[in-house]
Amino acid sequence: MIQKTAPYGLMLSDLYLFNKGCSYHSYRFMGAHVMDWEGEEGVRFAVWAPNAKEVRLVGQFNNWDRTGLLMERIGSTGVWVIFVPGLGEGAVYKYEIATFSGERLLKADPYANLAERRPQTASVVSDLRGFSWRDQKWMNTAKNKTAYSNPMIMYEVHAGSWRLKGKEDFLTYDELAQQLVPYVAEMGYTHIELMPLNEHPFDQSWGYQITGYYAPSSRYGEPKQLMNFIDCCHAHGIGVILDWVPGHFCKDDHGLRSFDGTPIFEGNDKKLAEKPLWGTLAFDFKRNEVISFLISNAIYWMDMYHFDGLRIDAVASMINLHMDKPPELFTWNEHGGTDNLDALRFMKRLNETVFHYYPDALMIAEDSSAWPAVTSPTYLGGLGFNFKWNMGWMNDVLRYMSYDPADRTHYHHLLTFSLLYAYTENFVLPFSHDEVVHGKRSLLNKMPGSYEEKFAQLRLLYGYWIAHPGKKLLFMGSEWGQFDEWKDRDPLDWMLLDYPLHGKMKHYVKALNHVYAKEPSLWERDQDATAFQWIDVNNAEQSIISFIRYGKHGFTVTVANFSRNGYSHYRLGVPQPGCYRMILGSNEGQFGGTDSRSKRKYNSEKLGWHGYNQSISIYLPPLSFQLFRFVSGDTQ
């Protein structure tokens, strides 16, 4: 007879699926679990260490005694297990792994739900059961909303530097719920995208070099506090996305590297494993147990914490075997190419699995490659993500804005080229943390010209960004024109809001966000190429562009002037006769501009222009963005 259970209630069927790479909820049986076993309360520990000679549990509870608490190996599964009666939440522990080469390694639990606050590195028993979620309405509503045809404007946040109470005195998850969530709701963002919260040893890695994939960082509190934060977001109508890093992990001794004395997470081929640019190791996407570990982790954040989606980091680096590597580390696939076929298979299965359990999840690829069909379904040959960052648009438009307005006539294509491919993927237009660090300067400080012109051009840039097809992402502090680069050890420069132009910039971004949310034409048909129409695409001489965005029941007209020249009577072709109301202008005085004119409605004239039979004559200030809504067929 086949044994169905392993020691202490573990199911052999679960371990079989784990070994086959098909366990998508492995966190339910791996790691530390508070439980009752045969009438005794305690904690069961289970760890995968297939090449270990023996594994012992050590911790504060036994004074880190390396001679006791020998774990039991479960056949050929590579999993070791022990039940310790009397233990409960808060127990601090590690696994001591004896290798066949004679080493004795102290390792944190790869499946731990909590870790000690750095610089300490042990795991901590944490029972995730019992949190009283109040977001059922949100969860049910989310199931009925299609992300593609709804507004999405994400606020990217580094939890350790949005605000600080003092040097390395971080806001807790509860304090972020009290301060960050109302701020984001007031500003009109639809989602918060959190830079990685997984436990990591080095603050300046920003969470992208992880040791605890299942542990939200203890810098900011405990797991149930994070649950409360997300619950609070949902109560305010805000979705939450987590930056997730399946491509590589850090080399710290207590982490995944050579976990049982052999490279079980990173694989034996050092050329494949090494990520020299970051000093990290890539996961071995051939190994079944690694696939179970990673896909379970993606599911874990949605299952246990109610995250609404994941932004997958460094997809291009996962795809390309040569990316960011010196020639001596080059490898080729079985066909002689540079595509990482195992990573591609992993991403497809990841997305298939996530959407099986969470059909409305957001799976967003941070991908700078030209790989085709990243956001196409896997059954059509795609990678299966539902959104991809548009890095090409971001690089082109920031390069364009870096030129003095007098020189932009030579670079007009950088503004317009994106519409040749804007509908090939489901895009997010990102102004992320990556664009405001390492000497790149803040978005405001990238703008050329005088102090006032910098603000005018940033308002113009944001207007073009909001009107361009694609979902949106903006890094924290950019909403008021942070002047310095992001400083990850210090809080944002909130004092800048005391200065008029910064305060008015924040007011502008708030107004822009709310206008975006109320204008279906700006997001309702984001994936429909027929919903976009240029009015004037070729006006390089004046550095002006204009276009139409169509919704299901109306349309808006955008005019953006990237030059220092203003026009008292700029004639603009329009598709229908009637009244056009300016619903937002970046040069308005309330936003820091110079325009005090009260006229906001323009009736069309039967005067052909830009290929249309109708046109309007508008005041077009220099370095300005204007958005018009067609409001009526009545010209009176």
XYZ file of C-alpha atoms in Angstrom:
636
model
C 0.000 0.000 0.000
C 1.269 3.496 -0.867
C 1.797 5.634 2.212
C -0.359 8.743 1.914
C 0.998 10.727 4.838
C 4.508 11.573 5.925
C 5.431 12.417 9.527
C 3.409 15.095 11.354
C 0.602 15.286 8.840
C 2.596 16.099 5.719
C 0.984 14.589 2.638
C 3.190 12.587 0.301
C 0.999 13.716 -2.571
C 1.948 17.338 -1.782
C 5.632 16.466 -1.704
C 5.284 14.561 -4.977
C 3.818 17.617 -6.680
C 6.538 19.781 -5.107
C 9.218 17.516 -6.585
C 7.457 17.576 -9.959
C 7.329 21.389 -10.100
C 3.544 21.361 -9.891
C 2.924 22.474 -6.309
C 1.484 25.966 -6.465
C 0.609 26.336 -2.774
C 3.735 24.797 -1.267
C 3.785 27.478 1.463
C 0.878 25.617 3.016
C 3.122 22.732 4.084
C 6.726 23.958 3.765
C 8.318 26.211 6.373
C 7.077 26.699 9.947
C 3.408 26.058 10.784
C 1.778 26.454 14.183
C -0.447 23.404 14.628
C -1.891 20.795 16.927
C -0.365 17.346 16.561
C -1.813 14.460 18.519
C -3.159 16.781 21.199
C -0.057 18.927 21.566
C 0.328 22.512 20.377
C 3.590 23.248 18.659
C 5.257 24.085 15.381
C 6.020 21.810 12.445
C 9.073 22.706 10.381
C 9.719 21.420 6.856
C 12.657 22.340 4.619
C 13.949 21.162 1.247
C 17.642 20.233 1.413
C 18.034 17.197 -0.892
C 21.817 16.867 -0.646
C 22.223 17.435 3.084
C 23.799 14.780 5.287
C 21.570 15.839 8.153
C 19.494 18.851 9.166
C 18.884 20.126 12.686
C 16.591 22.815 14.003
C 18.308 25.399 16.194
C 17.045 28.579 17.808
C 16.664 30.704 20.867
C 14.339 28.078 22.335
C 17.249 25.580 22.667
C 20.055 28.141 23.082
C 21.169 27.420 19.504
C 22.190 23.919 20.564
C 23.661 22.211 17.520
C 23.383 18.709 18.963
C 19.614 18.393 19.396
C 16.429 18.483 17.349
C 17.535 16.310 14.456
C 15.042 16.554 11.590
C 13.682 13.490 9.796
C 14.258 13.027 6.080
C 11.175 11.970 4.114
C 12.393 9.346 1.675
C 13.676 10.609 -1.656
C 11.718 13.883 -1.537
C 14.666 15.853 -0.202
C 12.360 17.333 2.471
C 13.246 17.244 6.181
C 10.615 17.623 8.900
C 10.278 17.975 12.665
C 7.507 18.868 15.101
C 8.471 20.741 18.269
C 5.759 20.801 20.945
C 5.425 23.896 23.073
C 6.681 26.314 20.439
C 4.532 29.063 19.006
C 4.582 32.451 17.354
C 7.730 34.461 17.907
C 10.110 31.503 18.080
C 13.421 32.458 16.450
C 15.128 29.696 14.475
C 17.448 28.543 11.688
C 18.301 25.252 10.063
C 21.753 23.838 10.687
C 22.670 21.820 7.618
C 25.484 19.295 7.749
C 26.994 18.681 4.316
C 28.816 15.611 3.063
C 31.949 17.725 2.712
C 31.973 18.351 6.458
C 30.565 21.884 6.542
C 27.862 22.965 8.963
C 25.732 25.775 7.529
C 23.249 27.980 9.363
C 20.423 28.898 7.017
C 17.265 30.969 7.308
C 14.048 29.234 6.320
C 13.287 29.848 2.593
C 9.560 29.629 3.433
C 9.631 31.715 6.631
C 6.720 34.135 6.995
C 8.836 36.538 9.047
C 12.506 37.287 9.660
C 14.402 39.104 12.363
C 14.975 42.795 11.726
C 18.263 43.299 9.945
C 21.173 43.020 10.666
C 19.932 39.873 12.441
C 19.203 37.059 10.000
C 17.202 34.329 11.720
C 13.661 33.311 10.818
C 10.705 33.907 13.127
C 7.626 31.712 13.492
C 4.558 33.695 12.457
C 1.026 32.351 12.195
C -0.790 34.036 9.295
C -4.171 32.655 10.247
C -6.861 34.697 11.914
C -6.683 38.082 10.200
C -10.188 39.504 9.745
C -10.341 40.758 6.186
C -12.936 43.424 5.427
C -12.318 43.749 1.679
C -14.861 41.276 0.339
C -16.637 44.034 -1.553
C -13.365 45.047 -3.214
C -12.478 41.458 -4.061
C -15.902 40.858 -5.599
C -15.795 44.145 -7.502
C -12.329 43.392 -8.833
C -13.623 40.180 -10.344
C -16.097 42.173 -12.391
C -13.630 44.810 -13.626
C -11.525 44.421 -16.739
C -8.198 46.159 -16.229
C -7.778 46.850 -19.935
C -10.862 49.059 -20.168
C -10.564 50.831 -16.821
C -8.343 53.660 -15.576
C -5.007 52.651 -14.092
C -2.576 55.206 -12.735
C -0.050 53.721 -10.326
C 1.918 55.478 -7.583
C 5.271 53.734 -7.167
C 6.442 53.731 -3.559
C 9.572 52.751 -1.666
C 8.174 52.077 1.802
C 11.476 52.931 3.481
C 11.765 56.492 2.198
C 8.296 57.879 1.408
C 8.413 59.314 4.909
C 10.708 58.603 7.855
C 10.297 59.261 11.562
C 14.074 59.496 12.018
C 17.294 57.957 10.766
C 16.405 54.365 9.844
C 13.204 54.820 11.841
C 10.748 53.626 9.231
C 7.003 54.003 9.130
C 5.291 50.748 10.027
C 2.762 49.092 7.755
C 0.072 50.443 10.077
C 1.452 53.975 9.841
C 1.638 53.687 6.069
C -2.027 52.701 6.156
C -2.809 55.838 8.140
C -0.673 58.256 6.085
C 0.099 56.889 2.615
C -3.305 55.446 1.764
C -5.383 58.626 2.307
C -2.748 60.631 0.421
C -2.885 58.308 -2.586
C -6.696 58.341 -2.551
C -6.792 62.136 -2.376
C -4.332 62.421 -5.261
C -6.501 60.224 -7.468
C -4.215 57.255 -8.054
C -5.921 53.940 -8.677
C -3.076 51.681 -7.478
C -0.022 51.672 -5.263
C 2.941 49.774 -6.654
C 5.284 48.832 -3.832
C 8.960 48.245 -4.487
C 9.873 44.788 -3.120
C 8.816 44.176 0.468
C 10.370 40.699 0.618
C 12.986 40.427 3.338
C 16.395 41.645 2.202
C 19.623 42.282 4.100
C 20.869 45.481 2.426
C 18.727 48.620 2.457
C 20.370 50.054 -0.650
C 19.286 47.071 -2.753
C 15.769 48.600 -2.394
C 14.454 45.065 -1.908
C 15.633 43.712 -5.263
C 18.176 41.341 -3.650
C 16.127 39.022 -1.513
C 16.770 36.433 1.185
C 13.196 35.884 2.428
C 10.801 35.402 -0.472
C 7.849 34.616 1.792
C 8.647 37.162 4.510
C 7.455 40.772 4.262
C 10.298 42.882 5.578
C 10.333 43.257 9.362
C 11.710 46.798 8.872
C 8.092 47.893 8.644
C 6.391 45.532 11.063
C 4.737 42.132 11.099
C 2.767 40.206 8.450
C -0.699 41.018 9.791
C 0.181 44.706 9.744
C 0.870 44.363 6.021
C -2.490 42.626 5.657
C -4.074 45.587 7.418
C -2.323 48.004 5.044
C -3.700 46.207 1.985
C -7.134 45.920 3.586
C -7.048 49.686 4.138
C -6.025 50.286 0.513
C -8.965 48.238 -0.699
C -11.330 50.119 1.621
C -10.209 53.321 -0.135
C -10.693 51.796 -3.593
C -6.962 51.426 -4.229
C -5.368 48.313 -5.709
C -1.938 47.130 -4.552
C 0.813 45.744 -6.767
C 4.053 44.209 -5.472
C 7.371 44.364 -7.293
C 8.471 40.730 -7.512
C 11.968 39.441 -8.291
C 12.040 35.862 -9.643
C 15.148 36.417 -11.749
C 17.892 36.380 -9.129
C 18.689 36.338 -5.399
C 21.507 37.638 -3.234
C 24.513 35.643 -2.083
C 24.359 36.264 1.670
C 25.415 33.198 3.646
C 22.113 32.715 5.449
C 20.132 32.819 2.195
C 19.482 30.493 -0.730
C 23.028 30.289 -2.114
C 24.445 26.716 -1.816
C 21.589 26.065 0.555
C 22.468 22.492 1.488
C 26.122 22.781 0.508
C 25.200 22.390 -3.138
C 23.615 24.856 -5.604
C 20.026 23.616 -5.441
C 18.342 26.989 -6.105
C 20.915 28.415 -8.539
C 21.973 25.278 -10.398
C 25.400 23.785 -11.118
C 26.329 25.841 -14.183
C 28.080 28.935 -12.831
C 27.905 30.641 -16.216
C 24.128 30.443 -16.055
C 23.908 31.257 -12.367
C 26.141 34.295 -12.051
C 24.677 37.796 -12.397
C 27.901 39.816 -12.118
C 26.333 43.235 -12.697
C 24.283 42.833 -9.511
C 26.501 40.383 -7.630
C 23.616 37.915 -7.426
C 22.667 34.425 -8.598
C 19.948 33.458 -11.072
C 17.404 30.812 -10.188
C 17.706 27.457 -11.933
C 14.555 27.398 -14.054
C 15.186 23.770 -15.018
C 14.711 22.529 -11.476
C 11.205 21.406 -10.587
C 11.389 22.325 -6.923
C 12.557 25.841 -7.821
C 9.515 26.202 -10.084
C 7.250 25.083 -7.215
C 8.996 27.547 -4.880
C 8.646 30.546 -7.211
C 5.137 30.003 -8.572
C 3.879 29.247 -5.068
C 5.442 32.526 -3.974
C 3.542 34.483 -6.616
C 0.299 32.808 -5.523
C 1.163 33.339 -1.835
C 1.133 37.135 -2.067
C -2.313 37.093 -3.681
C -3.726 34.330 -1.498
C -2.462 35.320 1.939
C -2.083 39.097 1.501
C -4.672 39.955 -1.180
C -2.198 41.726 -3.443
C -3.927 42.592 -6.709
C -0.958 41.787 -8.893
C 2.783 41.610 -9.406
C 5.219 43.690 -11.397
C 7.859 41.210 -12.520
C 11.341 42.681 -12.372
C 14.101 42.378 -14.986
C 12.269 40.227 -17.530
C 14.802 41.117 -20.245
C 17.636 39.810 -18.073
C 15.743 36.568 -17.531
C 15.126 36.132 -21.268
C 18.626 36.897 -22.585
C 21.450 34.537 -21.603
C 24.070 37.175 -22.456
C 22.488 40.265 -20.941
C 24.760 42.132 -18.510
C 27.384 39.369 -18.662
C 31.016 39.410 -19.828
C 31.922 37.076 -22.730
C 33.506 34.517 -20.424
C 30.045 33.879 -18.906
C 28.201 33.549 -22.215
C 26.113 30.406 -22.734
C 23.839 29.310 -25.571
C 20.628 27.346 -25.659
C 20.143 23.969 -27.321
C 19.465 25.673 -30.653
C 22.574 27.821 -30.501
C 20.646 30.975 -29.598
C 20.785 33.360 -26.655
C 17.191 32.942 -25.464
C 16.846 31.389 -22.030
C 14.297 28.744 -22.986
C 13.838 27.552 -19.417
C 13.090 31.076 -18.207
C 10.615 31.563 -21.037
C 8.848 28.316 -20.117
C 8.785 29.406 -16.483
C 7.185 32.772 -17.282
C 4.513 31.153 -19.405
C 3.646 28.645 -16.703
C 3.762 31.367 -14.043
C 1.169 33.460 -15.862
C -1.010 30.478 -16.755
C -1.067 29.433 -13.098
C -1.696 32.885 -11.660
C -4.573 33.536 -14.071
C -6.010 30.090 -13.342
C -6.403 31.006 -9.680
C -6.786 34.786 -10.075
C -8.219 35.602 -13.512
C -8.257 39.346 -12.770
C -4.726 39.597 -11.424
C -2.309 42.154 -12.820
C 0.888 40.546 -14.125
C 3.086 43.381 -15.366
C 6.408 42.749 -17.111
C 9.230 45.224 -16.521
C 10.813 44.384 -19.839
C 13.246 46.429 -21.917
C 13.668 43.772 -24.603
C 12.099 43.630 -28.040
C 10.687 40.170 -27.333
C 7.366 39.905 -29.205
C 3.957 39.107 -27.716
C 4.902 39.609 -24.079
C 1.264 40.448 -23.315
C -0.314 37.902 -25.623
C -1.869 34.705 -24.209
C 0.393 31.683 -24.042
C -1.961 29.686 -26.275
C -1.167 32.217 -28.991
C 2.563 31.912 -28.421
C 2.895 34.863 -26.037
C 4.445 35.039 -22.581
C 1.025 35.570 -20.999
C 1.533 38.826 -19.069
C -1.351 41.259 -19.279
C 0.763 44.448 -19.234
C 4.299 45.470 -20.153
C 6.265 48.598 -19.322
C 6.797 50.740 -22.437
C 10.490 51.450 -21.943
C 10.889 52.646 -25.530
C 8.298 55.390 -25.105
C 9.790 56.447 -21.777
C 13.357 56.675 -23.120
C 12.299 58.508 -26.275
C 10.124 61.094 -24.577
C 12.635 61.844 -21.818
C 15.372 62.220 -24.405
C 13.145 64.589 -26.389
C 12.359 66.667 -23.299
C 16.078 66.950 -22.457
C 16.678 69.056 -25.592
C 16.273 72.797 -25.458
C 12.899 73.732 -26.963
C 14.701 75.648 -29.709
C 16.325 72.400 -30.889
C 13.333 70.057 -30.661
C 12.280 70.534 -34.250
C 15.095 68.109 -35.198
C 13.859 65.380 -32.842
C 10.112 65.429 -33.482
C 10.112 61.706 -34.291
C 10.902 60.916 -30.644
C 7.418 62.183 -29.751
C 5.504 60.432 -32.493
C 7.334 57.137 -33.119
C 5.603 55.367 -30.221
C 2.249 55.323 -32.009
C 3.710 52.958 -34.609
C 3.872 50.231 -31.950
C 1.591 51.499 -29.145
C -0.979 48.774 -29.877
C 1.393 45.825 -30.292
C 1.313 45.178 -26.526
C -0.774 46.227 -23.540
C 1.508 48.962 -22.298
C 2.182 50.837 -19.066
C 3.917 54.212 -19.482
C 6.402 54.304 -16.587
C 8.206 57.197 -14.950
C 9.758 54.966 -12.302
C 12.470 55.139 -9.656
C 15.003 53.957 -12.234
C 14.748 57.321 -14.021
C 15.566 59.462 -10.966
C 18.719 57.801 -9.553
C 22.380 57.192 -10.393
C 23.047 60.630 -11.835
C 20.018 60.677 -14.133
C 18.515 63.626 -12.204
C 14.894 64.032 -11.126
C 12.182 64.446 -13.721
C 11.938 68.163 -12.938
C 15.673 68.655 -13.172
C 15.831 66.859 -16.534
C 13.839 69.727 -18.021
C 15.983 72.438 -19.688
C 15.557 76.163 -19.312
C 14.796 78.539 -16.474
C 13.299 77.614 -13.121
C 9.786 78.488 -14.313
C 10.309 76.702 -17.641
C 11.287 73.497 -15.856
C 7.894 73.417 -14.140
C 6.040 74.365 -17.325
C 7.738 71.555 -19.230
C 7.131 68.986 -16.518
C 3.436 69.887 -16.531
C 3.489 69.575 -20.325
C 5.220 66.190 -20.119
C 2.687 64.854 -17.611
C -0.174 66.054 -19.803
C 1.192 64.237 -22.844
C 1.795 61.161 -20.664
C -1.778 61.130 -19.370
C -3.272 61.558 -22.855
C -1.061 59.000 -24.617
C -2.488 55.455 -24.943
C -1.398 53.153 -22.113
C -1.756 52.795 -18.360
C 0.393 55.060 -16.148
C 3.007 54.822 -13.403
C 4.673 57.692 -11.523
C 7.347 57.426 -8.847
C 6.722 59.058 -5.490
C 7.813 62.685 -5.169
C 7.548 63.265 -8.891
C 4.002 64.542 -8.352
C 5.267 67.802 -6.858
C 8.512 68.089 -8.767
C 11.119 66.619 -6.414
C 14.176 68.638 -7.433
C 16.921 66.314 -6.233
C 17.347 62.696 -7.240
C 15.672 60.107 -5.069
C 17.706 59.557 -1.899
C 16.855 56.072 -0.653
C 18.161 56.701 2.881
C 16.224 59.941 3.381
C 12.546 60.850 3.187
C 11.156 62.706 0.219
C 11.654 66.465 0.287
C 8.194 67.256 1.622
C 9.321 70.743 2.621
C 9.298 71.674 -1.076
C 5.511 71.872 -0.874
C 5.995 75.154 1.016
C 7.327 76.663 -2.230
C 4.578 77.891 -4.580
C 5.555 76.144 -7.812
C 6.015 72.781 -6.105
C 2.687 73.076 -4.312
C 0.982 74.054 -7.559
C 2.657 71.138 -9.363
C 1.111 68.766 -6.818
C -2.247 70.455 -7.369
C -1.811 69.991 -11.142
C -0.996 66.294 -10.887
C -3.987 65.766 -8.601
C -6.228 67.534 -11.114
C -4.673 65.579 -13.979
C -5.247 62.256 -12.206
C -8.882 63.072 -11.494
C -9.518 64.297 -15.045
C -7.965 61.077 -16.345
C -10.232 58.940 -14.150
C -13.340 60.823 -15.316
C -12.539 60.725 -19.038
C -13.304 57.271 -20.485
C -11.720 58.216 -23.810
C -8.315 58.229 -22.062
C -8.485 54.579 -20.994
C -11.664 52.835 -22.180
C -10.195 51.719 -25.512
C -6.498 51.655 -24.652
C -5.980 48.494 -26.705
C -7.959 49.659 -29.751
C -5.865 51.298 -32.470
C -8.989 52.736 -34.108
C -9.624 54.780 -30.938
C -6.591 57.004 -31.627
C -6.336 59.505 -34.447
C -3.683 62.094 -35.176
C -4.892 65.590 -35.982
C -1.392 66.875 -36.729
C 1.552 64.497 -36.377
C 4.116 66.193 -38.629
C 4.347 69.698 -37.221
C 8.037 69.474 -36.367
C 8.632 73.085 -37.336
C 6.422 74.379 -34.516
C 7.028 71.371 -32.202
C 3.274 70.900 -31.758
C 1.309 67.665 -31.792
C -2.440 67.141 -31.614
C -4.588 64.011 -31.557
C -7.982 62.540 -30.699
C -8.791 59.776 -28.196
C -12.160 58.079 -28.687
C -14.155 56.366 -25.969
C -17.289 54.340 -26.459
C -19.536 57.387 -26.179
C -17.361 60.445 -26.749
C -13.906 61.789 -27.482
C -11.242 64.201 -26.289
C -8.754 66.334 -28.205
C -5.182 66.888 -27.029
C -2.907 69.731 -28.110
C 0.688 69.857 -26.842
C 3.072 72.695 -27.629
C 6.704 71.797 -26.931
C 8.129 75.132 -28.102
C 8.616 78.512 -26.455
C 6.336 80.141 -29.019
C 2.749 80.936 -28.047
C -0.175 81.528 -30.416
C -3.153 83.802 -29.811
C -5.178 82.147 -32.574
C -3.960 78.618 -33.200
C -6.320 76.850 -35.581
C -7.036 73.216 -34.890
C -8.991 70.829 -37.082
C -11.728 68.873 -35.266
C -13.770 65.858 -36.358
C -17.280 67.068 -35.500
C -19.127 70.392 -35.477
C -20.074 71.636 -32.044
C -18.661 72.897 -28.762
C -15.222 71.932 -27.438
C -14.610 72.574 -23.749
C -11.094 72.800 -22.351
C -11.178 70.568 -19.282
C -7.538 71.031 -18.317
C -4.713 73.328 -19.357
C -1.205 73.084 -17.941
C -0.610 76.841 -18.196
C -3.461 77.786 -15.868
C -2.444 80.093 -13.032
C -3.678 77.690 -10.360
C -1.086 75.173 -11.607
C 1.809 77.623 -11.752
C 1.301 78.902 -15.276
C 0.620 82.386 -16.571
C -2.829 81.941 -18.109
C -5.605 83.875 -16.408
C -8.005 83.747 -19.335
C -11.483 82.611 -18.519
C -12.509 81.266 -21.910
C -12.821 77.494 -21.838
C -15.427 76.778 -24.526
C -14.779 76.966 -28.244
C -17.424 76.585 -30.925
C -16.260 75.011 -34.142
C -16.356 76.841 -37.455
C -17.002 75.389 -40.853
C -13.448 76.067 -41.918
C -11.414 73.121 -43.145
C -8.119 72.496 -41.315
C -5.815 69.550 -40.720
C -7.917 67.494 -43.125
C -11.171 68.086 -41.254
C -14.177 70.123 -42.376
C -14.447 71.850 -38.981
C -11.921 73.725 -36.853
C -11.578 75.811 -33.711
C -9.314 78.757 -33.034
C -7.675 78.542 -29.591
C -5.143 80.352 -27.486
C -2.083 78.045 -27.322
C 0.508 79.128 -24.744
C 4.183 78.156 -25.021
C 5.295 74.896 -23.386
C 1.723 73.858 -22.698
C -0.707 70.952 -22.779
C -4.450 71.359 -23.304
C -7.191 68.752 -23.175
C -10.599 69.397 -24.760
C -13.801 67.422 -24.433
C -16.389 67.458 -27.199
C -19.508 68.384 -25.256
C -22.268 69.123 -27.769
C -23.313 69.261 -31.367
C -24.897 72.634 -30.557
C -22.631 75.483 -31.637
C -24.720 78.143 -29.876
